Short mmCIF file of C-alpha atoms in Angstrom, two decimals:
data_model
loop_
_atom_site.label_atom_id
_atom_site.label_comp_id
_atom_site.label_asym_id
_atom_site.label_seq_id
_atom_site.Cartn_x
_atom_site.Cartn_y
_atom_site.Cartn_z
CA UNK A 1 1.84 -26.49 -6.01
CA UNK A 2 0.22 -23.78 -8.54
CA UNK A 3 -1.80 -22.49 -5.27
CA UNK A 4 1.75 -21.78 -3.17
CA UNK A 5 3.05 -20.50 -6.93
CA UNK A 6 0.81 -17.80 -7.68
CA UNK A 7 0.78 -16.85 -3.69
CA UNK A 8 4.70 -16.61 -4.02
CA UNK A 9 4.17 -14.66 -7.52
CA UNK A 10 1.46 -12.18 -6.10
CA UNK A 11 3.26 -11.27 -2.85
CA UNK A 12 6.54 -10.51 -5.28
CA UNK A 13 4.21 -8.28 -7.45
CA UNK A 14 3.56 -6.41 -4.39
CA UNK A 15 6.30 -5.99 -2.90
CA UNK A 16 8.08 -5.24 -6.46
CA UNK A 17 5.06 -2.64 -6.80
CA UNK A 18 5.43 -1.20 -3.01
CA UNK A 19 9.47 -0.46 -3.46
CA UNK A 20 8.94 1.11 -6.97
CA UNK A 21 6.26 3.33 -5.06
CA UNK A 22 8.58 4.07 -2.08
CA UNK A 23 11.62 4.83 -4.42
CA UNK A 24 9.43 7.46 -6.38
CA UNK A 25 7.68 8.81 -3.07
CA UNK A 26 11.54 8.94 -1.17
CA UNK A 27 12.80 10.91 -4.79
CA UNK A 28 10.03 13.15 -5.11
CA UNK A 29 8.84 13.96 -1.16
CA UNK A 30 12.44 13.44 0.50
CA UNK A 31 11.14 11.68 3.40
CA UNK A 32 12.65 8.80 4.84
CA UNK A 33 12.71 5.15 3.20
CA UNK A 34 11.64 3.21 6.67
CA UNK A 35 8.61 5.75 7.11
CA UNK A 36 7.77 5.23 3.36
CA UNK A 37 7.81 1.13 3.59
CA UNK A 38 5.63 0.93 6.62
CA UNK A 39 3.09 3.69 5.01
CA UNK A 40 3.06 1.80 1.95
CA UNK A 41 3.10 -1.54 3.13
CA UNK A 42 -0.48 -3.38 2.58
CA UNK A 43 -1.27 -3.87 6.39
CA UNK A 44 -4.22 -3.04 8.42
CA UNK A 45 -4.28 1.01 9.56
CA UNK A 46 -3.83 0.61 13.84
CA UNK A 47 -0.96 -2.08 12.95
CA UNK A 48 0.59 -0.13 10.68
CA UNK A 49 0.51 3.16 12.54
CA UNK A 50 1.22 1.06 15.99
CA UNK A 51 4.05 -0.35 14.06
CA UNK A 52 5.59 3.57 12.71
CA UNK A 53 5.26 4.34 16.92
CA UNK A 54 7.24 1.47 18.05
CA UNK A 55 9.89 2.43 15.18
CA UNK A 56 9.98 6.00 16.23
CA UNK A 57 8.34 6.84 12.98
CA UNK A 58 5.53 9.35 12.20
CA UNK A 59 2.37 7.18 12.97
CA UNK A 60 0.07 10.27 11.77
CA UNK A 61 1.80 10.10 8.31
CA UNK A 62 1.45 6.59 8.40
CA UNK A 63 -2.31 6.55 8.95
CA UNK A 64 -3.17 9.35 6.76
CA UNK A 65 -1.59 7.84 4.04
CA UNK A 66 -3.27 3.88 4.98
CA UNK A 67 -6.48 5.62 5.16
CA UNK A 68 -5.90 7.11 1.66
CA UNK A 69 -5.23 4.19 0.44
CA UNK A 70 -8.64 2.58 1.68
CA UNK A 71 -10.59 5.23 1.01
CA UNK A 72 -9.20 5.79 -3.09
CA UNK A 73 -9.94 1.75 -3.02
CA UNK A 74 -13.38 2.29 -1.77
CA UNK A 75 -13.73 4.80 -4.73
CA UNK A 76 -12.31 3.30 -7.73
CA UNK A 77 -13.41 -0.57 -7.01
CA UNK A 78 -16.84 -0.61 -7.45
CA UNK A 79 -16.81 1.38 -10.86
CA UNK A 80 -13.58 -1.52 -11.87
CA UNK A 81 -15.89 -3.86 -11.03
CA UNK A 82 -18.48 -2.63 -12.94
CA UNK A 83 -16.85 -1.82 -16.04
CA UNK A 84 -15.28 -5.55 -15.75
CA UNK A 85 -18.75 -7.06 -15.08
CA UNK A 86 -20.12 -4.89 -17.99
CA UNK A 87 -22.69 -3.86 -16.12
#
């Protein structure tokens, strides 16, 4: 029961956190709210971008912006995790 409540709690977060991003990106870039969901969306990139084709949506945008996204991650984790290892 706490395992399926903290899944249920963390996928809210998320998606909470992914709509706040897409209503600030669709405000600020005026590009459309379907292209923003699927670019901001945690998925894997060739889904994702697969996905944006079969929508009609701008698969470059959409991997460009997952790729982003892993490569900031790839940058910023390791130095998280060692400032919370205090190492």
């Amino acid at each position: 029961r706490n395992a399926l409540l903290a899944g249920v709690s963390v996928t809210m977060a998320g998606f909470a956190v992914t709509l706040l991003c897409v209503g600030v990106a669709a405000w600020l870039l005026g590009l459309p709210v379907p292209l923003l969901i699927v670019a901001f969306v945690p998925g894997g990139v060739e889904a994702m971008a697969a996905i944006a084709f079969l929508l009609g949506l701008d698969p470059a945008f959409v991997a460009a912006r997952h790729l982003a996204r892993l490569f900031l991650l790839s940058l910023i984790m390791p130095i998280w995790a060692q400032r919370a290892l205090g190492r």
